[in-house]
C-alpha positions as MATLAB code, in Angstrom:
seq = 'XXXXXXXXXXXXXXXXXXXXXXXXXXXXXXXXXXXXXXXXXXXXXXXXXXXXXXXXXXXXXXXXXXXXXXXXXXXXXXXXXXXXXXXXXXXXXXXXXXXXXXXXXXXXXXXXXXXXXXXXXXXXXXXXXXXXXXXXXXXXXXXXXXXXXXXXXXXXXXXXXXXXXXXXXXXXXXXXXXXXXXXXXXXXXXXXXXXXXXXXXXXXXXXXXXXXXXXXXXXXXXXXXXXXXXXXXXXXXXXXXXXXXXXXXXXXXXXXXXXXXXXXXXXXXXXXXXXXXXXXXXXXXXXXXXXXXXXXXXXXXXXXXXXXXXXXXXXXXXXXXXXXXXXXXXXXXXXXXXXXXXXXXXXXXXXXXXXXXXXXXXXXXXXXXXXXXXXXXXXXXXXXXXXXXXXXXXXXXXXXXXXXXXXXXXXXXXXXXXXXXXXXXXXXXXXXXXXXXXXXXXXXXXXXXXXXXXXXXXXXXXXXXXXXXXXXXXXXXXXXXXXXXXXXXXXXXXXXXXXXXXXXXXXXXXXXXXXXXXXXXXXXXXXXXXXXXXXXXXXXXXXXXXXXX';
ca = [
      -8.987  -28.331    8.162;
      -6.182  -25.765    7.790;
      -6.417  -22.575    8.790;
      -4.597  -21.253    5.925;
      -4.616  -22.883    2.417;
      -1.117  -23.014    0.426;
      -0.576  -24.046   -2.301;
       1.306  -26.769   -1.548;
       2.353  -28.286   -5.186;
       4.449  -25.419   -5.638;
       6.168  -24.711   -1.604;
       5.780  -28.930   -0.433;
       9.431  -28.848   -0.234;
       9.682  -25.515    1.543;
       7.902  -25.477    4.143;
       5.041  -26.855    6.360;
       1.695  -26.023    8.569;
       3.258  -25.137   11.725;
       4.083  -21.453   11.375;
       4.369  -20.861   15.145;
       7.609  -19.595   15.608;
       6.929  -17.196   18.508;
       9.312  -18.111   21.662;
      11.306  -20.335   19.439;
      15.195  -19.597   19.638;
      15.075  -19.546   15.444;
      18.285  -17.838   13.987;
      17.802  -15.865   11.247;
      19.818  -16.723    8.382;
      21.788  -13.923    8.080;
      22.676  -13.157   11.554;
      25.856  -14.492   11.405;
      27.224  -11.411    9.264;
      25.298   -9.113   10.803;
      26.804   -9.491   14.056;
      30.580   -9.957   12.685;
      30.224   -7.349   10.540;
      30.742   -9.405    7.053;
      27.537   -8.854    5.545;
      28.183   -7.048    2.253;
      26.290   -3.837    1.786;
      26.642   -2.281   -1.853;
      28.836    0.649   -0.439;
      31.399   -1.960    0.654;
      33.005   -2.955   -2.878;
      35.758   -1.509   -3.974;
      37.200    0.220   -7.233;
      40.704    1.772   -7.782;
      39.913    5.286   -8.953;
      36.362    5.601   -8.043;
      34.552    8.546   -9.092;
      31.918   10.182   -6.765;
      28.460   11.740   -8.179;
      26.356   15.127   -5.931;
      23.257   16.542   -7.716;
      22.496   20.230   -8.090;
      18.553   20.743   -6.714;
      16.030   22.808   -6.857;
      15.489   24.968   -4.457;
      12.064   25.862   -5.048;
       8.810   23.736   -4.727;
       7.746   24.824   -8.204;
       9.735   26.833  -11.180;
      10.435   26.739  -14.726;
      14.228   26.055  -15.843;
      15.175   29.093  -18.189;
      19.149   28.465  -18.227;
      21.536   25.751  -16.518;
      25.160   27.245  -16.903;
      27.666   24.179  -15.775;
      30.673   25.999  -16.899;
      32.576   27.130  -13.959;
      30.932   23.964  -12.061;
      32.994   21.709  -15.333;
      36.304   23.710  -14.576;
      36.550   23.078  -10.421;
      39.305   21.247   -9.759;
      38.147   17.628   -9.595;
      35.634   17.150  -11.714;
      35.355   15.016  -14.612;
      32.187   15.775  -16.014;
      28.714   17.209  -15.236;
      25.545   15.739  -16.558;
      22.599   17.403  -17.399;
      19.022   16.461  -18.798;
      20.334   16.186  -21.973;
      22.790   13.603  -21.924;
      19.951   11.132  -20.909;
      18.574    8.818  -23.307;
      15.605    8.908  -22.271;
      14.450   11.388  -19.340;
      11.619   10.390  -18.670;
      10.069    7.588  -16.324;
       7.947    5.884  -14.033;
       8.252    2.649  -12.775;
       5.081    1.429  -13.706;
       5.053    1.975  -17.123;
       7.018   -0.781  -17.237;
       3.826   -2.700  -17.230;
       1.627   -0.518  -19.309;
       0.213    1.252  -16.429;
       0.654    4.935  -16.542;
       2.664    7.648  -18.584;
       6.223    8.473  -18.155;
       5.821   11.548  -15.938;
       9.408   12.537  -14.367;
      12.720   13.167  -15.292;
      16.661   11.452  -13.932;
      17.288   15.342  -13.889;
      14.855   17.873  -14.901;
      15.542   19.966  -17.801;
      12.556   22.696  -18.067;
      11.051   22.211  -14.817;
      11.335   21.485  -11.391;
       7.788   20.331   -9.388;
       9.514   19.745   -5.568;
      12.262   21.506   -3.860;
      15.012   19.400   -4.334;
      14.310   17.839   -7.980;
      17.677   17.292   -9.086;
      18.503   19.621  -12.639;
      22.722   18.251  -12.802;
      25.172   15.772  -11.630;
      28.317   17.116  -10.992;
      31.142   13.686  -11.114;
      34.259   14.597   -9.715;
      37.481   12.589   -8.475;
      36.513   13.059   -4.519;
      33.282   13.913   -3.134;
      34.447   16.894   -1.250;
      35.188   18.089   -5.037;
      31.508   17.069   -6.124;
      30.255   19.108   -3.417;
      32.353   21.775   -4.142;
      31.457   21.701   -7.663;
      27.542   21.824   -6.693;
      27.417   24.761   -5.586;
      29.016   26.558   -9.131;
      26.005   24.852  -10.839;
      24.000   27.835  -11.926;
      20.404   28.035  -12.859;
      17.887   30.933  -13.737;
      15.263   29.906  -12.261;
      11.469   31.349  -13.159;
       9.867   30.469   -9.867;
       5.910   29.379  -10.187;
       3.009   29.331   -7.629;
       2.955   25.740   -5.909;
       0.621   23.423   -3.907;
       1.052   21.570   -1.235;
      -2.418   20.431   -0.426;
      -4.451   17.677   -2.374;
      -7.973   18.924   -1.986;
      -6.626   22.585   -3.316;
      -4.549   20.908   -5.905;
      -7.782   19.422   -7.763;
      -9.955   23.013   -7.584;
      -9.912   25.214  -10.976;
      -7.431   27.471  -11.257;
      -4.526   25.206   -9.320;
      -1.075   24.947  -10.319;
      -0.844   22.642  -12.664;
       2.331   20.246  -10.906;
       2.598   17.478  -13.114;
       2.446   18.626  -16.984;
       1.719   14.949  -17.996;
      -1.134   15.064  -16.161;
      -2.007   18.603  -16.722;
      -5.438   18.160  -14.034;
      -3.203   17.025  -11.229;
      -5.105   13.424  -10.967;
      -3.521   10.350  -11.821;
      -6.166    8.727  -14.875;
      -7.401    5.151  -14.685;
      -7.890    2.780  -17.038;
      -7.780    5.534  -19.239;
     -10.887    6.315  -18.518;
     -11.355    7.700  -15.106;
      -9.662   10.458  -12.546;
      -9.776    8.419  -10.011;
     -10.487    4.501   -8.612;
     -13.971    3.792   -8.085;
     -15.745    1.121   -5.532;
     -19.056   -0.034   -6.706;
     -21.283   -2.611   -4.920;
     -24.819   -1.635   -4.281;
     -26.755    1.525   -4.126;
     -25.075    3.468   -0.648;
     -27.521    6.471   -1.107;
     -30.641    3.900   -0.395;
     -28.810    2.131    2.384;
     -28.720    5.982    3.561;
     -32.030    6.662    3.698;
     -33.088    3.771    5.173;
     -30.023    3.856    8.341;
     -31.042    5.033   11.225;
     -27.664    7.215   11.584;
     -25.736    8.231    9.252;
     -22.006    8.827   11.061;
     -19.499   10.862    9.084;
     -15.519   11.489    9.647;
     -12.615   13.412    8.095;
      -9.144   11.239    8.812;
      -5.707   12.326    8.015;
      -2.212   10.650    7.448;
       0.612   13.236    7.287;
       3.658   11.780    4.976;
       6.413    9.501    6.544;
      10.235    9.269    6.177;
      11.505    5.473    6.078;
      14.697    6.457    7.898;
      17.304    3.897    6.982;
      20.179    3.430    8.444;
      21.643    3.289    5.158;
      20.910    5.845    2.643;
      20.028    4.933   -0.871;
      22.402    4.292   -3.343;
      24.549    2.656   -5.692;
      28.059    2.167   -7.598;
      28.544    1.376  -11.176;
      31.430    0.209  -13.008;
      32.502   -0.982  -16.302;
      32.770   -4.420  -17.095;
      34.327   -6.514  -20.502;
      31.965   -6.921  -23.621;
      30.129   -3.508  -23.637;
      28.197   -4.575  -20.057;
      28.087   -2.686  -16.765;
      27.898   -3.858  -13.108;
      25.253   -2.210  -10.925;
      25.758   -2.740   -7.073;
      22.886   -1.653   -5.253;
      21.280   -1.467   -2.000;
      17.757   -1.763   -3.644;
      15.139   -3.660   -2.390;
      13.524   -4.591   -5.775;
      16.327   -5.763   -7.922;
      14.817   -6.004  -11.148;
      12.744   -3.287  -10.906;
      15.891   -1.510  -10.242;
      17.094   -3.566  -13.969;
      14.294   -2.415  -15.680;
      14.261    1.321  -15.098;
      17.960    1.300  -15.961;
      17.516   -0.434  -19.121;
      14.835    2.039  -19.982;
      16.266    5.416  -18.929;
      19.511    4.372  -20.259;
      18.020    2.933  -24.004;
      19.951   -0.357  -23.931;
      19.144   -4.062  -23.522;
      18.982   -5.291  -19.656;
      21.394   -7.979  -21.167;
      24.274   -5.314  -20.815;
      23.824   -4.639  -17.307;
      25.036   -6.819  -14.591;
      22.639   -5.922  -11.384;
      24.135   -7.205   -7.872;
      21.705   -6.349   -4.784;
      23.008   -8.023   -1.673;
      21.983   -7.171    2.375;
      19.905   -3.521    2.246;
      20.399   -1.292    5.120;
      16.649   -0.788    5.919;
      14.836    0.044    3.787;
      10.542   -0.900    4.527;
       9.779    0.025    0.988;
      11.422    3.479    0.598;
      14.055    0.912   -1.792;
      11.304   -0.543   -3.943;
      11.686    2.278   -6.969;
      15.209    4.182   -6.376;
      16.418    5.853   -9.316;
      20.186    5.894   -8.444;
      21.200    3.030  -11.028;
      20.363    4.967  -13.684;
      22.745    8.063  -12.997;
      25.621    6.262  -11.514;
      25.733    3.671  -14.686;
      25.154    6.153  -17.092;
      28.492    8.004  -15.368;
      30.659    4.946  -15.478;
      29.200    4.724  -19.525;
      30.787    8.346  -19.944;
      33.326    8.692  -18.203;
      34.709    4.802  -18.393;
      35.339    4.763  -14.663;
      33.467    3.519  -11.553;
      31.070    5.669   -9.703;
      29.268    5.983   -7.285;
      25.991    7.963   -6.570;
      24.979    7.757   -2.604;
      22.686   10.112   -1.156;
      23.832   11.601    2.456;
      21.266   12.037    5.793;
      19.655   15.145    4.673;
      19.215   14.437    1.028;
      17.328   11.283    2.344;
      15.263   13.090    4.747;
      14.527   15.856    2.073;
      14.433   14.194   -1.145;
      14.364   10.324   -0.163;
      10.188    9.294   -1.482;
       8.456    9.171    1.904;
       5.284    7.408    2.734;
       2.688    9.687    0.887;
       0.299   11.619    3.018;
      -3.627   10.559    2.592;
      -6.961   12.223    3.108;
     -10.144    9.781    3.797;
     -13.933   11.009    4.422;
     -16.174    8.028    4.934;
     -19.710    7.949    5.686;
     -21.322    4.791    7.110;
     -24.871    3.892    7.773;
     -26.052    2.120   10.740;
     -28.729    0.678   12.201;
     -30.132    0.915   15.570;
     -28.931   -2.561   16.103;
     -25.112   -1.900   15.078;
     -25.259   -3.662   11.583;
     -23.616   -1.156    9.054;
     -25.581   -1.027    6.004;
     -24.043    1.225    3.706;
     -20.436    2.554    3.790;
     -18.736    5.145    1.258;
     -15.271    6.588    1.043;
     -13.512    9.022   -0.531;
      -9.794    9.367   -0.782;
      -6.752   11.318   -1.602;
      -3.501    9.944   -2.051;
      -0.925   12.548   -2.262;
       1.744   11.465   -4.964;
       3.496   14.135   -4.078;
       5.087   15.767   -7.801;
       5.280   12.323   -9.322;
       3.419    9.491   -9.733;
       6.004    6.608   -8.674;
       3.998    4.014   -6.888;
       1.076    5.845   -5.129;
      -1.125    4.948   -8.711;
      -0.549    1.454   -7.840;
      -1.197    1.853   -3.709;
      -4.608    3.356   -5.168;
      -5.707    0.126   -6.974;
      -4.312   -1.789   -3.904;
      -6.242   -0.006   -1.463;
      -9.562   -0.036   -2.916;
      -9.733   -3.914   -3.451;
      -8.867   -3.365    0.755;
     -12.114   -1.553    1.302;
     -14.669   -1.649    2.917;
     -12.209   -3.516    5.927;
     -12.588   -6.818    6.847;
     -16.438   -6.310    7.666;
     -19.373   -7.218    5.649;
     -21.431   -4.409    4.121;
     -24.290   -4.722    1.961;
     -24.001   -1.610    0.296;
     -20.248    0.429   -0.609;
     -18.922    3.437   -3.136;
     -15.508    4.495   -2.965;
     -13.714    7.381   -4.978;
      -9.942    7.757   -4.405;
      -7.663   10.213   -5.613;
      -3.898   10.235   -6.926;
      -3.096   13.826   -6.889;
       0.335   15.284   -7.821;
       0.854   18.256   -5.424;
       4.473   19.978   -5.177;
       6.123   17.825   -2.292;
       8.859   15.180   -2.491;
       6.876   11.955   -4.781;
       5.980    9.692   -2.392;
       6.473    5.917   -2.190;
       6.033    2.429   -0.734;
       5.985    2.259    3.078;
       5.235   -1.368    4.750;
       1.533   -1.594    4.616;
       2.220    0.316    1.411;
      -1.941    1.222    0.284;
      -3.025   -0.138    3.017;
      -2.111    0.955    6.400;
      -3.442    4.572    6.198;
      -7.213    3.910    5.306;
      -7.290    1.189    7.799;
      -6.601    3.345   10.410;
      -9.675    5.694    8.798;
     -11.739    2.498    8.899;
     -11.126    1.621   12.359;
     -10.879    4.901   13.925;
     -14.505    5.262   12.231;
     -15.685    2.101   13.464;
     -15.203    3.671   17.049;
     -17.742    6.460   16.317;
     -19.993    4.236   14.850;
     -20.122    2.210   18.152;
     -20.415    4.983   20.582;
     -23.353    6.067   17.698;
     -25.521    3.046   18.439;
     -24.629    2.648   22.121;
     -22.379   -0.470   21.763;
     -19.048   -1.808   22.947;
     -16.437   -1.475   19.960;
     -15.485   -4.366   20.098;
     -18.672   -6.028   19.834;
     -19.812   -3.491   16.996;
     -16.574   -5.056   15.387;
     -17.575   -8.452   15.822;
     -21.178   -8.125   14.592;
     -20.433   -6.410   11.369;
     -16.826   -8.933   10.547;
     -16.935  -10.887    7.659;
     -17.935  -14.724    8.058;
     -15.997  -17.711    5.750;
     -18.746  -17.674    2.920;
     -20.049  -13.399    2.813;
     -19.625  -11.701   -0.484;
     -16.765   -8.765   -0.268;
     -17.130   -5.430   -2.156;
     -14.610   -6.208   -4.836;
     -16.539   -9.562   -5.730;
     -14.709  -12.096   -3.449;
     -15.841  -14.555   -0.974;
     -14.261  -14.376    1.986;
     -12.434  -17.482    3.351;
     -10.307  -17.904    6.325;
     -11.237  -15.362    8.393;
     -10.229  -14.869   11.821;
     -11.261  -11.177   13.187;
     -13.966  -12.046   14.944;
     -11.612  -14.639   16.914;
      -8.708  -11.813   17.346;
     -11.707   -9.535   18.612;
     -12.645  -12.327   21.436;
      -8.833  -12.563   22.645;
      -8.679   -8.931   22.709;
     -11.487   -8.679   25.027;
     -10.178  -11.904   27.294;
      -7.093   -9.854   27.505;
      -8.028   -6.371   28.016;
     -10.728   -7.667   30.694;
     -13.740   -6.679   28.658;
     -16.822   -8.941   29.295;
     -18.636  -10.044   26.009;
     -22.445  -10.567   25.956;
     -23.265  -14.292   25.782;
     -23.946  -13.934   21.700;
     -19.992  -11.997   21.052;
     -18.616  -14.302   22.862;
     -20.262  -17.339   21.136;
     -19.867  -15.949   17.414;
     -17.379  -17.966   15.251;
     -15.900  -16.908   11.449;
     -17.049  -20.027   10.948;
     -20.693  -19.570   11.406;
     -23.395  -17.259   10.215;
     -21.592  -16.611    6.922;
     -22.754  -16.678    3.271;
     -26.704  -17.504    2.255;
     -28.004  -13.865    1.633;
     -24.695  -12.383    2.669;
     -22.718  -14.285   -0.024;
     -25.311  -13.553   -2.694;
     -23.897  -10.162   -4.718;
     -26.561   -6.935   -4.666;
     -29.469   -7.322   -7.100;
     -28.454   -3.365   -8.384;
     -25.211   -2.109   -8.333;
     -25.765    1.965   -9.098;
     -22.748    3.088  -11.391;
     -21.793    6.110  -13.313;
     -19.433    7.887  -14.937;
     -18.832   10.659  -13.055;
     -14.738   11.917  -13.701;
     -14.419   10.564  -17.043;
     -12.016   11.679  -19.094;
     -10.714   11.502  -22.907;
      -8.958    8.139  -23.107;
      -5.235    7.475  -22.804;
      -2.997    5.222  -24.280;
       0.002    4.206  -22.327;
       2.594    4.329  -24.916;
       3.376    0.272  -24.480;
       6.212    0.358  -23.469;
       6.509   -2.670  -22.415;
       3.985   -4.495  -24.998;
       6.500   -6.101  -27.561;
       8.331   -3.716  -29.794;
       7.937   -0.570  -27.695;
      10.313    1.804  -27.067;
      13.600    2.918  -29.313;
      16.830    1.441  -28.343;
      19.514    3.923  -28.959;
      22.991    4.278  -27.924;
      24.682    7.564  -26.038;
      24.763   10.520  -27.059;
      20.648   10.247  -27.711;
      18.320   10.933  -30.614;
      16.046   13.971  -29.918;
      13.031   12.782  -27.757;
       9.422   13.074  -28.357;
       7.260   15.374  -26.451;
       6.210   14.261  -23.410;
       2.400   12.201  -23.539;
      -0.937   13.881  -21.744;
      -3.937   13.381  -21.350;
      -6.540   16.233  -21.708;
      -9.716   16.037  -19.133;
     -12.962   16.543  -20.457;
     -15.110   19.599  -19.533;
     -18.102   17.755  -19.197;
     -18.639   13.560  -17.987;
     -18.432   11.951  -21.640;
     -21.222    9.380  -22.676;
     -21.697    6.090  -22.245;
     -19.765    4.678  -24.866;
     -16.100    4.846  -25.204;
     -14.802    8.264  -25.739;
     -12.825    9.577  -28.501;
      -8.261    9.064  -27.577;
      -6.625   12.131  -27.223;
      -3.406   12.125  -29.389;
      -1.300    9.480  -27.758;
       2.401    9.294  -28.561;
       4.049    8.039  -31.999;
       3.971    4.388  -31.901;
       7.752    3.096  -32.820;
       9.159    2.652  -36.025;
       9.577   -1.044  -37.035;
      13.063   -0.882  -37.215;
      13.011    1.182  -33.677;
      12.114   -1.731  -31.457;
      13.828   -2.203  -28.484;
      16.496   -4.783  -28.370;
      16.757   -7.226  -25.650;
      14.000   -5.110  -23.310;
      13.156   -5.966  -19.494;
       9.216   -6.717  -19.276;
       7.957   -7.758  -16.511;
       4.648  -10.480  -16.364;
       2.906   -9.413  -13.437;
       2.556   -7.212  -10.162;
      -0.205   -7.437   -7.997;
      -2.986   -8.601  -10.388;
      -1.608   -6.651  -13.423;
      -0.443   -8.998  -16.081;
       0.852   -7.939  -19.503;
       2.185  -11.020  -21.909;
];
């Protein structure tokens, strides 16, 4: 039996069963222009008079926008033309929304307020960059500077700063239904009172720059029949396509996308918002440009790894078995919501870890604080609460007086237990990786570690779901509708200069947890006009387990 099941109508012809590829002398395929130097990189084509594109920031973590003057910035020698919020289309975005999931929350370039130092507010495109720099600095702005928050448990009490004016309680909303993600399976408070110790632990991931090698960016250029070329160093081309098409108001049938070999990039790439400015300069100006971030704009304003917050709470019996675990999260999104929403949703159908655990609650957090909005980072939703779970798991061994690894290998799921998000789990190996560990770190297993298999003692009464599964509604909220964008017929295609754009779409939280039943929609945002409908719109099928048709 295979270790690993493919599906092998659809990859028969790609590849096989034998994935071990460790001491092999395997070339990678695109080592040849890496070590000549021929691999193309988007900053490598060329364009006769090619037009270079700095942003004026913020300078402040939080402030209102009374007054951008460009005027003396427009008359430096050089430039060509400076863009502000208002020559847009539409200023507003997240990437997610493509699929229905979430409310446009930030703007290409902010035009009433900025939420993080370094929110961009104009683009200054000039004929060399020293001349875009120089330009920069003559961008003025009267600024109204606001209290800020940089911390996700202060950024939920009453009274905070409200950071993201979309989401006006600084917490991403679920399903429109719910502040946060919940986690469900059994009734932990029980398992509580019946564990002989209950072990609790506060874990902390600061956030993480990617560091390429090569900033992000991008150059743009006019091509025949109304259409632009996009050359990118993006590591998710057509979600790159998308958000152009949407910011910009056109049909992704105008815009010619070309990724090609990305400087590093570990998932800092996945949602860049370059595309957007540097076509919509080649659309105004009718010249190629280019829009390329230097080393300290992507340390300082480049979407890092977010920062997360976990408190879990296990309990354990005398014997090592965990019986209940519960969690408690907080994803810091930083000003926007970008992608952390989505690590949310990713994360919990992670939890509880690759153990099996009768009883489990989680509540997790997206909160919009005033730092840089955070992103992907490999692992992306992932890597942070595992290393809560595991550095947990050590304190719950040294609770009950057992060997970690042991502790590990008692409580690991078996091919046939039921997991907390209603799965059964197949294929699983930790309790074998547990064994090598302790053959190579010279730990002695007792005679019943050391004899345990994934492939034994699993399902029966451990693949059977809980006979109660305690739920409430505790964070409700008034219920949300997305907009649909990208539901057929959503969204207004219009040409530069813009029509005047709607107001921006919230959600209001409820004072008190609502009902039962279904409660009443806040005002969600004008559907379309029939004869508005977007023209030739990007939607995308699927990510993850969404799916919109």
């Amino acid at each position: 039996m295979s270790m690993i099941e493919f599906r092998k109508e659809f990859f028969r012809d790609e590849r096989d069963d034998n994935l071990n590829e460790i001491g092999k002398p395997t070339r990678r395929q695109d080592i040849l222009g890496h070590v000549t130097g021929r691999s193309p990189f988007y900053d490598d084509h060329l364009f006769e008079g090619l037009l270079h594109i700095r942003c004026a920031r913020s300078p402040h973590h939080h402030a209102r926008i009374r007054r951008i003057d460009v005027s003396e910035a427009e008359r430096s020698e050089g430039v060509v033309r400076v863009l502000t919020g208002k020559d847009v289309p539409r200023n507003l975005n997240t990437l997610l929304s493509l699929l229905d999931f979430g409310l446009d929350d930030e703007p290409l370039l902010a035009e009433t307020k900025c939420a993080y130092r370094g929110e961009p507010v104009a683009a200054v495109i000039a004929t060399t960059e020293a001349a875009a720099r120089a330009a920069v600095k003559k961008v003025r702005v009267d600024w109204d500077v606001l209290p800020h928050v940089l911390d996700v448990e202060e950024a939920i009490r009453p009274g905070a700063p409200s950071v993201c004016e979309v989401y006006p309680g600084n917490k991403f909303v679920y399903h429109g239904k719910y502040d946060h993600q919940k986690l469900r399976y059994g009734d932990v408070e029980a398992a509580f009172r019946q564990a002989d110790h209950v072990i609790e632990g506060r874990y902390q991931m600061s956030p993480i720059e990617q560091a390429p090698m090569e900033t992000c960016g991008a150059i743009a250029a006019p091509e025949v029949n109304d259409r632009y070329v996009c050359y990118s160093g993006t590591q998710a081309l057509f979600f790159s396509l998308g958000t152009a098409a949407k910011v910009l108001s056109m049909p992704s049938s105008r815009l010619h996308f070309v990724g090609g070999t990305v400087g590093g990039g570990f998932g800092g790439k996945v949602d860049s918002i370059h595309e957007p400015i540097a076509i919509l300069g080649a659309m105004l100006t009718g010249k190629p440009c280019k829009f390329a971030w230097d080393r300290e704009e992507e340390m300082q304003v480049g979407a890092p790894r977010g920062a997360e917050r976990w408190y879990l709470k296990d309990g354990v019996m005398k014997d090592g078995r965990i019986v209940a675990r519960q969690f408690t999260g907080y994803f810091d999104s930083g000003a926007y919501t970008r992608l952390s929403s989505y690590a949310i949703i990713k994360g919990v159908g992670h939890l509880p870890g690759p153990y099996t655990i009768p009883n489990v609650s989680a509540n997790v957090y997206c909160v919009y604080t005033n730092r840089t909005p955070a992103t992907a980072m490999r692992g992306f939703g992932i890597t942070g609460v595992d290393f809560a779970i595991e550095a947990h798991m050590d304190k719950g061994a040294e609770a009950v007086g057992m060997n970690p690894i042991e502790f590990r290998i008692l409580n690991a799921y078996r091919d046939g237990d039921m997991k907390a998000h209603r799965r059964e789990a197949k294929n699983c190996a930790l309790v074998e990786c547990c064994q090598v560990v302790a053959e190579k770190a010279g730990v002695r297993l007792s005679g019943e570690a050391a004899a345990a298999a994934s492939t034994k003692g699993g399902g029966g009464e451990r693949g059977r779901l809980p006979a109660h599964t305690v739920t409430d509604q505790d964070g409700r909220v008034q219920g949300i509708d997305t907009g649909g964008y990208a539901r057929k017929g959503g969204g207004a295609s219009v040409s530069v200069p813009p029509a005047p754009r709607p107001a921006a779409p919230q959600y209001q939280p409820s004072p008190q947890p609502a009902p039962q039943q279904s409660a009443p929609a806040s005002a969600p945002p004008p559907a379309p006009a029939p004869d508005a409908a977007r023209k030739g719109a990007l939607r995308f099928s699927s990510l993850s387990g969404f799916r919109r048709r």
